Amino acid sequence: MFDPELYVRRRAAFLDAMAARFPNSIAWIPSAPAVPQGNDVFRQDSDFFYLTGFDEPGSVLFFDSKEKKTTVFVRPKNVKKETWDGPRAGVDCAKELCGAQESFSITQLDAKLCDLVKNHKTLLVHLGFSRANDDRVIKTLHKLRAKKRKGIVAPSEVVDPAVLLHEMRLRKGPEDLTAMSKAIAITAEAHARAMASARPGTYEYEIEALMLDTFRRNGSERPAYGTIVASGPNACVLHYRSNRRQMLAGDLLLIDAGCEYDYFASDVTRTFPLGGVFSREQQILYELVLEAQIEAIAAVRVGTTLEKLQKGAARTMVSGLLRLGLMEGDLDEVVKKQKFKPFYPHRIGHWLGMDVHDVGEYFIDGKPRPLEAGMVITVEPGLYIPLSNETVAAQWRGLGVRIEDDVLVTETGRDVLTKSIPKTVDELRYACSGAS
Ligand code: GLY
Ligand code: MN
Ligand code: MN
């Protein structure tokens, strides 16, 4: 839902942050480029959307920290083109929508760039965003440098606006959390439907279709990432995407799927046995991952770090693997030297927000960053024993388990935003029982 006041506040906060850190600066924020026909559908760049809620390609925003002024360039109205691609806000309306003091047609961008950028010490622009934008930046700097005898100053420093903007995006406000909760509610429904529907004989793509159907029916714009429906040994492939296998009785099914709503992502993994009843080995492995995941979630609080959560989860899972005879060695050494990587090759989690692997630094001055209230992280330990792992007894091979929740760091601890999605052995048995 477009709430103009929210974007007014975000732009004001961004301008304040610019003025405080780079007193004489201009920020240059391009929209996502238009998508060629036949490719994926357009999604606005998250930074651009965060500041405007404006979802047209061919737009560029400028913020001037001294004049506290926003300028926007957009595609002009064009009846013929709008017949093909849908309505455009146009120059006047975009000015209003983006809360800008000035607006121009994007066709005037090259003519206006030097005037906009000149006489600022710092240019805040994301280099590497697109070749076209990089070329424009370099051309503008060249032109301005050539004018210095006339008293015109070219920016002497180019800084990534991420240092301000991504810090803002990392801490979620109430509106962000409302959108994320909606994404999570839809995702929860999709996982519940999958649990009740998957049975021996089902193809992975049927479950994928059911997840995407649930997303779209509930008004989600798109999945937040490629939906993973990995049955049996496919669960051991971390980025499994083909979703083509027909499920067999006795399979575990790992589903990593989440939708986006109002430009906010959810990211949830559940692993369950078809029909809800685990085999002995499946349950042992599942409960080990669950123990590590519940412990890691309980450890989420202001001041801890993802590194600490990672170490704790690894330690719990390694203890279990040693106890079960699936690994050998000394607990401390296995954890310290990360010898668990063949079983647990990924990290405990990541920032979650407008992008599924959201923006924001993970290390500050080389040290793991302490969690703060308002950050949202995923907590997603997993254990994987591919069929090719001949170091373990045969009955353990081909099992993969990951459990992933979305967790808000709060002043007093944490809020598990995805807590309604079945996770314990009993909850899963009940949720899957429709399929037995
Ligand atoms: N689905 C992507 C991830 O879990 O990080
Ligand atoms: Mn994740
Ligand atoms: Mn995931």
XYZ file of C-alpha atoms and ligand atoms in Angstrom:
443
model
C 0.000 0.000 0.000
C 1.418 3.380 -1.009
C 1.764 5.569 2.052
C 3.252 8.902 0.898
C 4.172 9.947 4.453
C 6.429 6.922 4.851
C 8.499 7.911 1.836
C 8.596 11.551 2.939
C 10.104 10.376 6.238
C 12.611 8.085 4.543
C 13.800 10.794 2.159
C 14.134 13.272 5.019
C 16.126 10.740 7.035
C 18.357 10.028 4.049
C 18.972 13.731 3.439
C 19.758 14.227 7.139
C 22.221 11.327 7.060
C 23.841 12.792 3.934
C 24.114 16.234 5.506
C 25.626 14.806 8.696
C 28.277 12.631 7.063
C 28.858 14.277 3.677
C 27.823 17.912 4.168
C 28.453 18.920 0.560
C 27.174 15.963 -1.413
C 24.866 14.892 -4.187
C 23.322 11.423 -4.296
C 22.491 9.834 -7.646
C 20.064 6.905 -7.374
C 18.934 5.211 -10.600
C 15.851 3.016 -10.924
C 16.217 -0.558 -12.089
C 16.658 -0.686 -15.865
C 13.662 -1.628 -18.026
C 13.482 -5.343 -18.744
C 13.663 -6.365 -22.412
C 10.449 -7.953 -23.668
C 10.364 -11.709 -23.202
C 12.490 -11.599 -20.080
C 11.346 -11.537 -16.501
C 8.891 -8.923 -15.312
C 10.182 -5.613 -14.031
C 10.964 -5.133 -10.367
C 12.020 -1.737 -9.118
C 15.476 -1.456 -7.549
C 15.049 -1.822 -3.793
C 17.010 1.343 -2.911
C 14.983 3.407 -5.373
C 11.701 1.939 -4.143
C 12.682 2.408 -0.490
C 12.982 6.139 -1.098
C 10.010 6.683 -3.394
C 7.563 3.794 -3.636
C 7.739 4.647 -7.368
C 7.904 1.623 -9.606
C 8.698 2.887 -13.087
C 11.895 2.079 -14.962
C 13.796 4.869 -16.692
C 13.890 7.048 -13.580
C 16.750 8.667 -11.661
C 16.682 10.476 -8.331
C 19.081 13.114 -7.068
C 19.403 14.368 -3.512
C 21.325 17.544 -2.768
C 22.494 17.632 0.851
C 23.170 21.381 0.918
C 19.947 22.537 -0.662
C 17.983 19.676 0.900
C 16.501 19.203 -2.532
C 15.264 16.189 -4.462
C 15.194 16.101 -8.251
C 13.629 13.307 -10.236
C 13.907 12.321 -13.886
C 11.227 10.037 -15.300
C 9.878 8.797 -18.593
C 7.574 11.422 -20.136
C 3.967 10.668 -20.965
C 3.711 8.963 -24.333
C 0.286 7.797 -25.434
C 1.655 5.379 -28.022
C 4.113 3.679 -25.681
C 1.641 3.624 -22.822
C -0.697 1.628 -25.071
C 1.909 -1.125 -25.057
C 3.452 -0.882 -21.598
C 0.778 0.700 -19.425
C 0.387 4.174 -17.970
C 3.283 6.360 -16.940
C 3.043 8.907 -14.162
C 4.724 11.511 -16.350
C 6.922 14.405 -15.302
C 4.406 16.430 -13.262
C 2.767 13.586 -11.428
C 6.119 11.917 -10.682
C 7.288 15.113 -9.003
C 4.351 14.815 -6.658
C 4.702 11.083 -6.130
C 8.427 11.271 -5.428
C 8.121 14.372 -3.265
C 10.648 16.117 -5.474
C 11.200 19.850 -5.742
C 11.997 19.519 -9.428
C 11.211 16.947 -12.092
C 12.339 16.496 -15.664
C 11.945 14.088 -18.526
C 14.621 11.395 -18.525
C 15.476 12.612 -22.035
C 16.954 15.724 -20.371
C 19.188 13.784 -18.004
C 22.429 14.056 -19.964
C 21.916 17.765 -20.509
C 21.346 18.428 -16.801
C 23.901 16.118 -15.178
C 26.820 18.533 -15.025
C 24.709 21.240 -13.400
C 23.360 18.824 -10.825
C 26.680 17.268 -9.869
C 29.009 20.283 -10.042
C 30.341 22.024 -6.953
C 29.700 19.122 -4.632
C 32.608 17.546 -2.801
C 31.077 14.079 -2.659
C 29.161 12.160 -5.280
C 27.149 9.328 -3.735
C 26.598 6.792 -6.476
C 26.642 3.015 -6.696
C 29.375 2.187 -9.228
C 28.882 -1.199 -10.846
C 25.092 -0.849 -10.751
C 24.893 -0.857 -14.543
C 27.308 -0.200 -17.360
C 25.095 2.564 -18.724
C 25.031 4.362 -15.392
C 28.772 3.915 -14.800
C 29.464 5.408 -18.239
C 27.276 8.395 -17.393
C 29.046 8.930 -14.081
C 32.488 8.832 -15.664
C 31.484 11.109 -18.518
C 30.040 13.640 -16.085
C 33.186 13.622 -13.947
C 35.367 14.095 -17.047
C 33.297 17.012 -18.234
C 33.367 18.708 -14.845
C 37.115 18.215 -14.384
C 37.676 19.888 -17.738
C 35.830 22.965 -16.465
C 37.911 23.655 -13.411
C 39.592 26.734 -14.929
C 36.134 28.280 -14.955
C 35.891 27.767 -11.210
C 33.692 24.700 -11.451
C 34.474 21.969 -8.937
C 34.139 18.276 -9.767
C 33.431 15.915 -6.844
C 36.717 14.758 -5.369
C 35.205 11.658 -3.815
C 32.782 9.045 -5.034
C 31.083 7.104 -2.243
C 28.599 4.246 -2.369
C 25.241 5.518 -1.021
C 24.937 2.088 0.591
C 26.944 3.401 3.535
C 23.895 5.484 4.462
C 20.973 3.871 2.715
C 21.725 0.264 3.516
C 22.216 1.126 7.153
C 18.720 2.573 7.090
C 17.293 -0.477 5.307
C 18.952 -2.845 7.771
C 16.816 -1.576 10.654
C 13.175 -2.291 9.997
C 10.453 0.162 10.923
C 6.806 -0.656 11.653
C 5.720 -0.317 7.996
C 8.521 -2.653 6.895
C 7.433 -5.198 9.472
C 3.800 -4.928 8.413
C 4.741 -5.794 4.826
C 7.059 -8.575 5.959
C 4.383 -10.042 8.231
C 1.990 -10.122 5.317
C 4.586 -11.892 3.163
C 5.128 -14.357 5.991
C 1.411 -15.008 6.514
C 1.038 -15.903 2.832
C 4.181 -18.022 2.923
C 2.854 -19.824 6.005
C -0.321 -20.711 4.143
C 1.713 -22.026 1.219
C 3.865 -24.247 3.445
C 0.771 -25.571 5.217
C -0.843 -26.430 1.883
C 2.329 -28.177 0.754
C 2.474 -30.259 3.932
C -1.129 -31.350 3.495
C -0.735 -32.116 -0.202
C 2.609 -33.792 -0.856
C 2.403 -37.566 -1.025
C 4.184 -40.415 -2.768
C 3.710 -39.952 -6.505
C 3.522 -36.142 -6.350
C 5.981 -34.334 -8.596
C 8.094 -31.621 -7.038
C 6.783 -29.107 -9.585
C 3.223 -29.746 -8.451
C 4.167 -28.540 -4.997
C 6.075 -25.623 -6.513
C 2.918 -24.708 -8.452
C 0.864 -24.895 -5.284
C 3.268 -22.584 -3.454
C 3.285 -20.047 -6.307
C -0.490 -20.293 -6.579
C -0.836 -19.462 -2.891
C 1.526 -16.507 -3.248
C -0.249 -15.008 -6.230
C -3.807 -15.646 -5.031
C -3.007 -13.662 -1.908
C -1.681 -10.682 -3.797
C 2.028 -11.344 -3.476
C 3.826 -9.765 -6.419
C 6.338 -12.584 -6.825
C 8.371 -15.209 -4.998
C 11.243 -13.633 -3.071
C 13.655 -16.159 -4.647
C 13.593 -19.337 -6.703
C 11.334 -21.876 -5.013
C 13.166 -25.011 -3.887
C 11.090 -28.191 -3.657
C 13.660 -30.883 -3.003
C 12.499 -34.415 -2.252
C 14.619 -37.336 -1.118
C 18.301 -36.931 -1.981
C 17.639 -33.642 -3.807
C 17.444 -32.013 -0.373
C 21.237 -32.281 -0.269
C 21.571 -29.932 -3.262
C 21.609 -26.505 -1.639
C 20.486 -24.535 -4.681
C 18.234 -27.254 -6.135
C 15.889 -25.670 -8.638
C 14.788 -28.168 -11.291
C 11.875 -29.429 -9.116
C 11.191 -32.332 -11.490
C 11.422 -35.485 -9.391
C 8.484 -37.688 -8.528
C 8.320 -38.285 -4.786
C 8.599 -41.738 -3.288
C 7.110 -43.195 -0.137
C 9.503 -42.637 2.730
C 10.964 -39.420 1.288
C 11.733 -36.318 3.245
C 10.652 -33.173 1.438
C 12.620 -29.954 1.902
C 10.805 -26.805 0.766
C 12.634 -23.485 0.800
C 10.095 -20.973 -0.414
C 8.901 -17.510 0.459
C 6.997 -14.753 -1.241
C 7.467 -11.044 -1.509
C 4.757 -8.590 -0.463
C 4.938 -4.837 -0.936
C 8.624 -5.263 -1.763
C 9.431 -7.196 1.428
C 10.666 -10.784 1.410
C 10.019 -13.843 3.521
C 12.389 -16.803 3.509
C 11.239 -20.072 5.046
C 12.444 -23.664 4.913
C 10.604 -26.641 6.273
C 11.587 -30.291 5.948
C 9.037 -33.023 6.607
C 8.328 -36.641 5.789
C 5.597 -37.342 3.223
C 2.522 -38.221 5.247
C 4.095 -36.874 8.434
C 5.830 -39.950 9.844
C 9.624 -39.899 10.075
C 11.826 -42.971 9.774
C 14.189 -43.477 12.708
C 17.219 -41.943 10.995
C 15.197 -39.108 9.504
C 13.799 -38.193 12.899
C 17.194 -38.342 14.626
C 18.734 -36.050 12.019
C 15.687 -33.762 12.015
C 15.648 -33.380 15.775
C 19.356 -32.615 15.802
C 18.899 -29.761 13.334
C 15.815 -28.630 15.253
C 17.733 -28.584 18.529
C 20.467 -26.455 16.951
C 17.886 -24.153 15.362
C 15.861 -23.661 18.547
C 19.043 -22.960 20.524
C 20.236 -20.474 17.914
C 16.878 -18.692 17.945
C 16.940 -18.557 21.753
C 20.388 -16.951 21.535
C 19.173 -14.142 19.267
C 19.343 -10.920 21.207
C 20.752 -7.427 20.984
C 24.548 -7.591 21.059
C 25.100 -11.140 19.859
C 26.409 -11.838 16.348
C 25.601 -14.170 13.474
C 29.104 -15.592 13.999
C 28.236 -16.622 17.544
C 24.965 -18.173 16.390
C 26.846 -20.035 13.666
C 29.409 -21.418 16.126
C 26.725 -22.467 18.617
C 24.651 -24.256 15.984
C 27.706 -25.962 14.504
C 28.766 -27.134 17.957
C 25.364 -28.626 18.734
C 25.133 -30.400 15.396
C 28.708 -31.681 15.541
C 28.125 -33.081 19.064
C 25.189 -34.985 17.639
C 27.075 -36.229 14.606
C 29.912 -37.462 16.843
C 27.446 -39.145 19.212
C 25.744 -40.891 16.300
C 29.063 -42.032 14.876
C 28.473 -40.083 11.667
C 31.682 -38.148 12.248
C 34.853 -38.817 14.136
C 37.176 -36.488 15.981
C 37.412 -34.079 18.842
C 34.426 -31.721 19.226
C 36.504 -28.568 19.768
C 38.795 -29.306 16.883
C 36.005 -30.227 14.460
C 34.212 -26.984 15.290
C 37.334 -24.817 15.255
C 38.666 -26.170 11.967
C 35.169 -26.300 10.481
C 35.559 -29.957 9.610
C 31.760 -30.160 9.655
C 31.579 -28.447 6.261
C 30.736 -31.646 4.343
C 27.599 -31.935 6.545
C 26.876 -28.248 7.135
C 28.376 -26.233 4.294
C 26.491 -22.940 4.664
C 26.005 -20.146 7.178
C 23.430 -19.878 9.939
C 21.574 -16.997 8.299
C 21.526 -13.581 6.710
C 19.801 -10.216 6.862
C 16.255 -10.299 5.511
C 14.358 -7.316 4.145
C 13.429 -5.911 0.766
C 15.916 -8.350 -0.726
C 16.038 -11.925 0.484
C 19.761 -11.644 1.132
C 19.292 -8.136 2.320
C 21.703 -5.253 2.347
C 23.886 -4.137 5.230
C 27.367 -4.933 6.421
C 28.016 -8.172 8.308
C 31.389 -7.068 9.658
C 32.383 -3.695 11.063
C 36.111 -2.966 11.126
C 36.742 -6.645 10.539
C 34.639 -7.763 13.506
C 31.266 -9.547 13.339
C 28.522 -6.986 13.676
C 26.427 -7.076 16.870
C 22.695 -7.495 16.311
C 20.468 -4.514 17.037
C 16.746 -4.196 17.688
C 14.868 -3.832 14.414
C 17.126 -6.106 12.392
C 15.553 -9.202 10.839
C 17.656 -12.304 10.288
C 17.046 -15.825 9.099
C 18.088 -18.719 11.325
C 18.615 -21.718 9.087
C 20.967 -24.497 10.139
C 20.958 -27.686 8.098
C 22.558 -31.105 7.819
C 23.081 -32.857 4.521
C 24.279 -36.390 3.805
C 24.382 -36.861 0.034
C 24.138 -40.358 -1.462
C 27.799 -40.005 -2.407
C 28.859 -39.797 1.264
C 30.309 -43.247 1.837
C 31.810 -42.348 5.201
C 28.449 -43.048 6.894
C 26.274 -46.159 7.086
C 23.951 -46.596 4.093
C 20.721 -45.847 5.964
C 21.863 -42.237 6.571
C 22.670 -41.438 2.957
C 20.420 -39.262 0.860
C 19.024 -37.303 3.824
C 18.980 -33.509 3.899
C 17.352 -31.321 6.546
C 17.193 -27.533 6.818
C 14.891 -25.532 9.061
C 14.658 -21.798 8.445
C 12.752 -19.135 10.349
C 12.645 -15.343 10.069
C 13.500 -13.659 13.351
C 13.141 -10.024 14.417
C 15.653 -8.806 16.973
C 13.771 -6.891 19.683
C 14.850 -4.783 22.680
C 14.039 -7.664 24.979
C 15.082 -10.612 22.830
C 13.470 -11.809 19.645
C 10.219 -12.379 17.833
C 10.021 -15.441 15.601
C 7.934 -14.008 12.779
C 7.411 -17.427 11.185
C 6.388 -19.206 14.387
C 2.991 -20.256 13.068
C 4.536 -22.635 10.516
C 4.622 -26.234 11.827
C 8.096 -27.301 12.904
C 8.155 -29.808 15.761
C 7.806 -33.508 15.013
C 4.270 -33.521 16.436
C 3.216 -30.379 14.580
C 4.510 -31.818 11.327
C 2.722 -35.123 11.855
C -0.535 -33.238 12.282
C 0.072 -30.809 9.388
C 0.954 -33.621 6.995
C -1.743 -36.011 8.103
C -4.116 -35.040 5.298
C -1.640 -36.642 2.923
C -1.250 -40.077 4.469
N 16.391 -19.212 0.095
C 17.636 -18.583 0.158
C 18.236 -18.735 1.492
O 17.733 -19.474 2.291
O 19.164 -18.079 1.825
Mn 17.738 -17.869 3.839
Mn 15.664 -19.965 2.300
